[in-house]
mmCIF file of C-alpha atoms in Angstrom:
data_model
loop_
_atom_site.group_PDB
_atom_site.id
_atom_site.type_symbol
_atom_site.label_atom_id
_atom_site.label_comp_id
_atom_site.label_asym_id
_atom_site.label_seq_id
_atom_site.Cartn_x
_atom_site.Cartn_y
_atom_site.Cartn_z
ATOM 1 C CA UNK A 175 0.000 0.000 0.000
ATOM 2 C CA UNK A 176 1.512 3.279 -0.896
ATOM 3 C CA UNK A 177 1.562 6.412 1.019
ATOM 4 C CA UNK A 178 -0.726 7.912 -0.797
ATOM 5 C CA UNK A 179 -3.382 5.403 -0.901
ATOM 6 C CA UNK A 180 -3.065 5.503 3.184
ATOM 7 C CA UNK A 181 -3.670 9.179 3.174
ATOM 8 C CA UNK A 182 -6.507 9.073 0.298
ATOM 9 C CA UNK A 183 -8.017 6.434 2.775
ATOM 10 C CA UNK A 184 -7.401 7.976 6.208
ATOM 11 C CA UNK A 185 -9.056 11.506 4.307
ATOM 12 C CA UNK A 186 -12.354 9.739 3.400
ATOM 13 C CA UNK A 187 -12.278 7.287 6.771
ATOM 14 C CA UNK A 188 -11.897 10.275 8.916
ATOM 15 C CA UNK A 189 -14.721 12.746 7.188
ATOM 16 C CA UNK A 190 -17.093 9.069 6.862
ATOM 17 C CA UNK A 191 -16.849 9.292 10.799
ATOM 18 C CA UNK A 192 -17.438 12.676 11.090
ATOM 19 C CA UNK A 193 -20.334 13.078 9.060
ATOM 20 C CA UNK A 194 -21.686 9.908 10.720
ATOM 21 C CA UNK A 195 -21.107 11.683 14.199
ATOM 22 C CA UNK A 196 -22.434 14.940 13.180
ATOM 23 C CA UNK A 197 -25.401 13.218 12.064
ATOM 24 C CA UNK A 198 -25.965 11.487 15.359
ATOM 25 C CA UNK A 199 -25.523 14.535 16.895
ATOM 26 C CA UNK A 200 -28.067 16.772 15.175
ATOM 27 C CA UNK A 201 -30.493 14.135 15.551
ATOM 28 C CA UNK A 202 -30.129 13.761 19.214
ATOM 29 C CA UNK A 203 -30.237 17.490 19.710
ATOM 30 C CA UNK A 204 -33.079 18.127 17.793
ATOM 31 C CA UNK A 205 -34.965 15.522 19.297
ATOM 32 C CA UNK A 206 -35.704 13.481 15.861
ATOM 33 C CA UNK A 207 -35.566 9.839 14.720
ATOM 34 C CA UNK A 208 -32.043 8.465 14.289
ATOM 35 C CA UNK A 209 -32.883 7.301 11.245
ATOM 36 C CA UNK A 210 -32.697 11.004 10.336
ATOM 37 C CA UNK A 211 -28.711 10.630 10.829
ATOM 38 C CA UNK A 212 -27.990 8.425 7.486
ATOM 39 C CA UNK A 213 -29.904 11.676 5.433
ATOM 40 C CA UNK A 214 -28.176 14.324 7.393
ATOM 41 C CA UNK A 215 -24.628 12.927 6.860
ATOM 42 C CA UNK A 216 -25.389 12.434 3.172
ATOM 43 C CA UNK A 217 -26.227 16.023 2.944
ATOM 44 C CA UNK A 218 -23.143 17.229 4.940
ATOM 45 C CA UNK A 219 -21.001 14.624 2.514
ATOM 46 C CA UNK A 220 -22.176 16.614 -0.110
ATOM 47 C CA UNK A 221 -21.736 19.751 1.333
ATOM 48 C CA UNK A 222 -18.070 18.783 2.384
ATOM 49 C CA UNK A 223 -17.385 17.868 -1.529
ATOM 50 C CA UNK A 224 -18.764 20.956 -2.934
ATOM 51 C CA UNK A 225 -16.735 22.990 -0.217
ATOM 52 C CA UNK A 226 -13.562 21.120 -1.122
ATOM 53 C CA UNK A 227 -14.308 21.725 -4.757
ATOM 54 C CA UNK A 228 -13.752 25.038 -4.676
ATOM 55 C CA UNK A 229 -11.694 25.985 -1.792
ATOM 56 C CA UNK A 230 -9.396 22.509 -1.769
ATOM 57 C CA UNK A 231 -7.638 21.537 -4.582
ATOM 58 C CA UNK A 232 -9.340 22.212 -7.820
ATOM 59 C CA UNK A 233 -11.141 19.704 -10.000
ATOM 60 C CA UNK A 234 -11.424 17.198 -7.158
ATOM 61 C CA UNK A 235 -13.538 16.660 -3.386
ATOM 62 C CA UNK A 236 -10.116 16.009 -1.975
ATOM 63 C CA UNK A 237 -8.925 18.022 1.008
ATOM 64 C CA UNK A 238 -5.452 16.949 0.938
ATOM 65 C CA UNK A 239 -2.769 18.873 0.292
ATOM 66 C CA UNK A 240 -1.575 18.689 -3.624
ATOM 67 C CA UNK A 241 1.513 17.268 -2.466
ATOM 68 C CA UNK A 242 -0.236 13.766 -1.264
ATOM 69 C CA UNK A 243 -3.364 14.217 -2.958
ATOM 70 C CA UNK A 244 -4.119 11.000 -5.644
ATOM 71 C CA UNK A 245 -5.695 12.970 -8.081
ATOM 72 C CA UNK A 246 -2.469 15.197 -8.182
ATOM 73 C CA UNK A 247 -0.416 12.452 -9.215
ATOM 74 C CA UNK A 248 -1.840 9.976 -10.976
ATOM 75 C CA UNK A 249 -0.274 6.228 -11.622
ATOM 76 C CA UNK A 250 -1.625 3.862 -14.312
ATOM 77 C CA UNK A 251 -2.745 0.721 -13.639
#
């Protein structure tokens, strides 16, 4: 496994919990069904992707630096 596959993977692990978290959260503070929590994470994933899209590095939902990023460097396969 390469470094930057690690990083790609710790990036997307660590904003899945997050979300997932954040979700729990806002349903348990707003008093709602925690079923609610599976929508509300999808709509902050999307929210975090558009975000990184323009503020992270261009053309991807990355938010790793360009240095480590995937997208930055690809490899073929």
């Amino acid at each position: 496994m390469t470094k930057q596959l690690l990083l790609d993977s710790a990036e997307r692990a660590g904003w899945t919990g997050a979300q997932a978290a954040l979700g729990v959260a806002i349903t348990d503070l707003a008093n709602i069904p925690v079923w609610w929590a599976a929508p509300i994470g999808l709509a902050l994933a999307a929210a975090k992707s558009w975000v990184a899209g323009r503020l992270g590095r261009k053309g991807t939902a990355s938010t790793l630096p360009a240095s480590v990023d995937p997208a930055s460097h690809p490899t073929g396969i």
